[in-house]
CSV table of C-alpha atoms in Angstrom, one decimal:
chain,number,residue,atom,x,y,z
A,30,UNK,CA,-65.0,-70.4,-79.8
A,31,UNK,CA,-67.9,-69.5,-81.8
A,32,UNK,CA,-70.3,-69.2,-79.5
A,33,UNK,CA,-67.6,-67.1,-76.8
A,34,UNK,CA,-67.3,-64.6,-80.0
A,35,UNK,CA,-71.2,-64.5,-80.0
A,36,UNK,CA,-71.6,-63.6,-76.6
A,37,UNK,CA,-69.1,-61.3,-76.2
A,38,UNK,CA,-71.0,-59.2,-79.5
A,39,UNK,CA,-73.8,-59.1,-77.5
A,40,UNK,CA,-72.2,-58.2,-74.4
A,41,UNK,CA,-70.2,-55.3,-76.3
A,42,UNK,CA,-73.9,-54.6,-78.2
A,43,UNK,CA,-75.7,-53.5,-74.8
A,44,UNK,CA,-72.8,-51.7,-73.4
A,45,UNK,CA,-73.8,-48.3,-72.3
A,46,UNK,CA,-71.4,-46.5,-74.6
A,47,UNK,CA,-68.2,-47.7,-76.6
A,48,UNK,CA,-65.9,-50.5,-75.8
A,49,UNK,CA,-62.5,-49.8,-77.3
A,50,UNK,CA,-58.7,-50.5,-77.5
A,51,UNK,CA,-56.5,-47.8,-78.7
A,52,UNK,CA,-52.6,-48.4,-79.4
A,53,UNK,CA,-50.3,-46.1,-79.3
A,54,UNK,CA,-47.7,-47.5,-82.0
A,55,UNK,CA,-43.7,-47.5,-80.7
A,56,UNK,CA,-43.6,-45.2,-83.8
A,57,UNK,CA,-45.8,-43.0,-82.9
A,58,UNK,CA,-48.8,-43.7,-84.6
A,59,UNK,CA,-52.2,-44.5,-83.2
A,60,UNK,CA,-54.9,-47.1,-84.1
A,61,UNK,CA,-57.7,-48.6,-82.9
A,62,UNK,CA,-57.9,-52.7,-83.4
A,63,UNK,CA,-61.0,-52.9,-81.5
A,64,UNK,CA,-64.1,-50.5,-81.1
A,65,UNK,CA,-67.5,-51.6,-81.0
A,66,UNK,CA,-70.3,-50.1,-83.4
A,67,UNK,CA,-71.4,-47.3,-80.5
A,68,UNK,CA,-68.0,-45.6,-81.7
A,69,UNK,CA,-69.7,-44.3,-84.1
A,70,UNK,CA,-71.8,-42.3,-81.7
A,71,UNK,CA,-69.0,-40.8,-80.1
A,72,UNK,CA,-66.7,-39.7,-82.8
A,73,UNK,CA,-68.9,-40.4,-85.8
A,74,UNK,CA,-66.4,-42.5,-87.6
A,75,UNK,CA,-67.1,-46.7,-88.2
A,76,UNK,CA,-64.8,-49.2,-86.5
A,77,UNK,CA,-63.2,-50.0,-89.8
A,78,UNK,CA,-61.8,-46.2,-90.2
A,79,UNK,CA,-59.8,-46.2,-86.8
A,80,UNK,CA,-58.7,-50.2,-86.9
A,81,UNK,CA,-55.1,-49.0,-88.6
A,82,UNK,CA,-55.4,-45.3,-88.2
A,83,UNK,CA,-56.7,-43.4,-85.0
A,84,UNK,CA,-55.2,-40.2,-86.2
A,85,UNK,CA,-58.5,-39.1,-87.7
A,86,UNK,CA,-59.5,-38.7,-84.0
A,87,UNK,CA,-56.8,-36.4,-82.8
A,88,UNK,CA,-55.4,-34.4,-86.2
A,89,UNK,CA,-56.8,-32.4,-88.9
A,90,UNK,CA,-58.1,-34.4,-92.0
A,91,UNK,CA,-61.8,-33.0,-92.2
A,92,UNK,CA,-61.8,-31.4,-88.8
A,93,UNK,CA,-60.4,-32.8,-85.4
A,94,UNK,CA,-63.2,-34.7,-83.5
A,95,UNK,CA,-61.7,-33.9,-79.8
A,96,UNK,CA,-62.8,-30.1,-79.2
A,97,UNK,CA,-59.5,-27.5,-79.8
A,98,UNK,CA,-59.9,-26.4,-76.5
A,99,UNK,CA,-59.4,-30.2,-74.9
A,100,UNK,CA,-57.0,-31.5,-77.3
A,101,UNK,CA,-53.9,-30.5,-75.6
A,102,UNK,CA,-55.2,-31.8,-72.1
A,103,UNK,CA,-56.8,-35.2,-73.8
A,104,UNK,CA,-53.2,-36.0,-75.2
A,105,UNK,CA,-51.3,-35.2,-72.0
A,106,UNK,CA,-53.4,-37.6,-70.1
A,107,UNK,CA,-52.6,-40.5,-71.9
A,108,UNK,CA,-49.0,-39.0,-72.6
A,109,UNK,CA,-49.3,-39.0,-68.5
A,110,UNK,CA,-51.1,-42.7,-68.5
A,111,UNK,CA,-48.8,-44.0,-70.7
A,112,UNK,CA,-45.6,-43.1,-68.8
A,113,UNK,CA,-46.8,-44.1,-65.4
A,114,UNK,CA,-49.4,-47.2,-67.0
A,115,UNK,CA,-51.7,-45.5,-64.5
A,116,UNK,CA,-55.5,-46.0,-65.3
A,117,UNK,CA,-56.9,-42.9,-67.7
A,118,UNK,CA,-59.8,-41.2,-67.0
A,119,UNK,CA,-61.4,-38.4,-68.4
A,120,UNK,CA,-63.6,-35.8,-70.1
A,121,UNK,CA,-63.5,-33.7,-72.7
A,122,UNK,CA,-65.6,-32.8,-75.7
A,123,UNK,CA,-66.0,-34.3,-78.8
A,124,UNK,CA,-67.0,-32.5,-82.4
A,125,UNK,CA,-69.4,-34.8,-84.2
A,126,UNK,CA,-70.0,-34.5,-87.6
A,127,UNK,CA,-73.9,-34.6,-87.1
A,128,UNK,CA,-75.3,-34.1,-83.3
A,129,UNK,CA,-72.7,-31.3,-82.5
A,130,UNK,CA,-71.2,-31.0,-79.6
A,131,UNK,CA,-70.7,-34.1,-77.4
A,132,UNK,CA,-69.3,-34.2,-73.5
A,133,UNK,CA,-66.9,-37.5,-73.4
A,134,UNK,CA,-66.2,-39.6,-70.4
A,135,UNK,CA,-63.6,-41.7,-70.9
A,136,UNK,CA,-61.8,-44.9,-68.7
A,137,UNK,CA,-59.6,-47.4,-70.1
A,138,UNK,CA,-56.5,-49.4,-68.5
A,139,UNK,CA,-53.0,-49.3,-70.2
A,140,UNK,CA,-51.2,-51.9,-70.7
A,141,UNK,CA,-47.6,-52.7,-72.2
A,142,UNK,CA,-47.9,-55.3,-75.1
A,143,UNK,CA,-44.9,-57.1,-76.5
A,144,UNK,CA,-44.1,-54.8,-79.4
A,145,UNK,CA,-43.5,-51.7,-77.4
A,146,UNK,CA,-47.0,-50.2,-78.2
A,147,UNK,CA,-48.7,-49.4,-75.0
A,148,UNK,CA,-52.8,-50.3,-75.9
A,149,UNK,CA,-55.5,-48.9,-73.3
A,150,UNK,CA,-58.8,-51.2,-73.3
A,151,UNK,CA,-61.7,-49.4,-71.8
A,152,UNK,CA,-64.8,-47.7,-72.7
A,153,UNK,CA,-66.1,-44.1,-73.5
A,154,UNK,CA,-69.4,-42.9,-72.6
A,155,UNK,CA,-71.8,-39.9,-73.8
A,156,UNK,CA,-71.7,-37.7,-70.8
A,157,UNK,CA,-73.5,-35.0,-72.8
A,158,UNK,CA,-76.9,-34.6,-70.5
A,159,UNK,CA,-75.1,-34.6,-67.5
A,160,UNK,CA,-72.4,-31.7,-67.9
A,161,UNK,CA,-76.0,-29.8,-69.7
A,162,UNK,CA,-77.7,-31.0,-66.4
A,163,UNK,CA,-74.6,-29.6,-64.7
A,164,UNK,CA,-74.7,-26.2,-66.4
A,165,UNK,CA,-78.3,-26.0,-65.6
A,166,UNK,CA,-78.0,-26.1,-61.6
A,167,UNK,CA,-74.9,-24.3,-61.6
A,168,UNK,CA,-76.5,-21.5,-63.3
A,169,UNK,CA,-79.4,-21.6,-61.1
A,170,UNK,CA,-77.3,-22.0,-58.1
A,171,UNK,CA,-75.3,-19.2,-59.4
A,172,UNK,CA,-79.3,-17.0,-59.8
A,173,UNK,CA,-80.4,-17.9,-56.5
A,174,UNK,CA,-77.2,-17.0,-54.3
A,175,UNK,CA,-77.6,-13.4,-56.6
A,176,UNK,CA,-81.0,-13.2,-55.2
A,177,UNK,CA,-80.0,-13.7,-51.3
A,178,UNK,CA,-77.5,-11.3,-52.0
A,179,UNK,CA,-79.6,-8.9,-53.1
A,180,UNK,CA,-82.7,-9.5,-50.5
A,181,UNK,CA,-80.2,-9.4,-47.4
A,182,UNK,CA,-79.1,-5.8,-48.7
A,183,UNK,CA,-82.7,-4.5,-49.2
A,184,UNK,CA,-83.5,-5.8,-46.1
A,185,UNK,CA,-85.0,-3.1,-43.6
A,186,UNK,CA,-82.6,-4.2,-40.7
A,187,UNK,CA,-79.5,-5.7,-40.8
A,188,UNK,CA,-79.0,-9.3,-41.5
A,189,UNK,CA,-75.9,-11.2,-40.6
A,190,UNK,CA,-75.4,-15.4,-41.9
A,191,UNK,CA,-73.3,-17.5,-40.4
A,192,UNK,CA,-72.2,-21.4,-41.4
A,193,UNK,CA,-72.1,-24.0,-38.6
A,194,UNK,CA,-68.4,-23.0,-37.7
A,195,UNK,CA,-70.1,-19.4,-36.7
A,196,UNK,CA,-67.6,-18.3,-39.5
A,197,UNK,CA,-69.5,-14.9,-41.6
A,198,UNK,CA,-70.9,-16.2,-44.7
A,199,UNK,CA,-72.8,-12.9,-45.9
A,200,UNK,CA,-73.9,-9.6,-44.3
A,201,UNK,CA,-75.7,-6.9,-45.1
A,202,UNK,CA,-73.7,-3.4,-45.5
A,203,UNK,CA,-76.6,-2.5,-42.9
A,204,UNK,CA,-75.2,-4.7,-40.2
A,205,UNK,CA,-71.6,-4.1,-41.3
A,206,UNK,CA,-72.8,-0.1,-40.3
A,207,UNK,CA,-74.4,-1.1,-37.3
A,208,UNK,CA,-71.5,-3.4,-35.7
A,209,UNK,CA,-68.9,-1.1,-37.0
A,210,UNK,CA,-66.7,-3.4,-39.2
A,211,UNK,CA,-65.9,-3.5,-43.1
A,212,UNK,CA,-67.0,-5.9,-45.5
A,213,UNK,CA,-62.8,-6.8,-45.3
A,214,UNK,CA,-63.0,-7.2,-41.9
């Protein structure tokens, strides 16, 4: 049993993020029994604070970690998973103590256990460089569709572009003029 314990630390140790169960309590409260050391990287808080009370997660003691703004959606997913003991899954953003502003992707499976708690065993990852990554080409997709916009209206004869459906994508007010139609039209 020893060495299964050992191997499962080092499993849990190279895991790409943290490897938790969270129980929501038939009285309402939350813990978390198990979390591996990369918790701390997510919420910055140690296993040991979270084993019998989760609450520092989702209330105000110090701050909340989960963002303001994502709190209310965080706890009606797993309001949602808990009901239907459908898989959760999702992200939201996490206030840590010392790196800031985190992006969270979580995934766990719920299951009923015998005392009425319903416990979810999965693992949350730092999703952090990819939504920045994300931002990053949406704002440049976002620069360079302003650009074609602008160069097909500065153009010195009308300019008409079409998708594969030979549905109107963008025209310039030149061509609108020259065919006769409206940019509603």
């Amino acid at each position: 049993a020893r060495a299964e314990t050992e191997r499962f630390g080092r499993i849990v140790a190279t895991a790409p993020g943290a490897i938790c169960q969270l129980a929501l309590l038939p009285d309402g409260s939350v813990t978390m029994p198990f979390a591996s050391a990369a918790i701390r990287e997510i919420y910055g808080l140690e296993p040991a604070d979270l084993a019998n009370d989760a609450s520092h997660i989702f209330e105000r003691i110090h701050f909340e970690r989960i963002h303001p703004d994502d709190l209310p959606r965080f706890r009606e997913s797993l309001a949602e998973s808990a009901r239907t003991l459908s898989t959760w899954s999702t992200e939201y953003r996490v206030r840590h103590p010392e790196k800031g502003e985190l992006w969270i992707e979580g995934h766990a499976a719920p299951a009923c256990e015998p005392d009425g708690s319903v416990s979810w065993y999965g693992f949350l990852s730092n999703v952090t460089d990819k939504k920045r990554a994300e931002e990053i080409l949406r704002q440049r997709t976002e620069l360079e569709l302003r650009l074609l916009r602008t160069l097909v209206e500065r153009a010195p004869m009308g300019i008409v572009m079409l998708d594969r459906k030979l549905r109107h994508v963008q025209a310039s007010q030149r061509w609108l003029d020259e065919v006769g139609m409206t940019r509603e039209e």
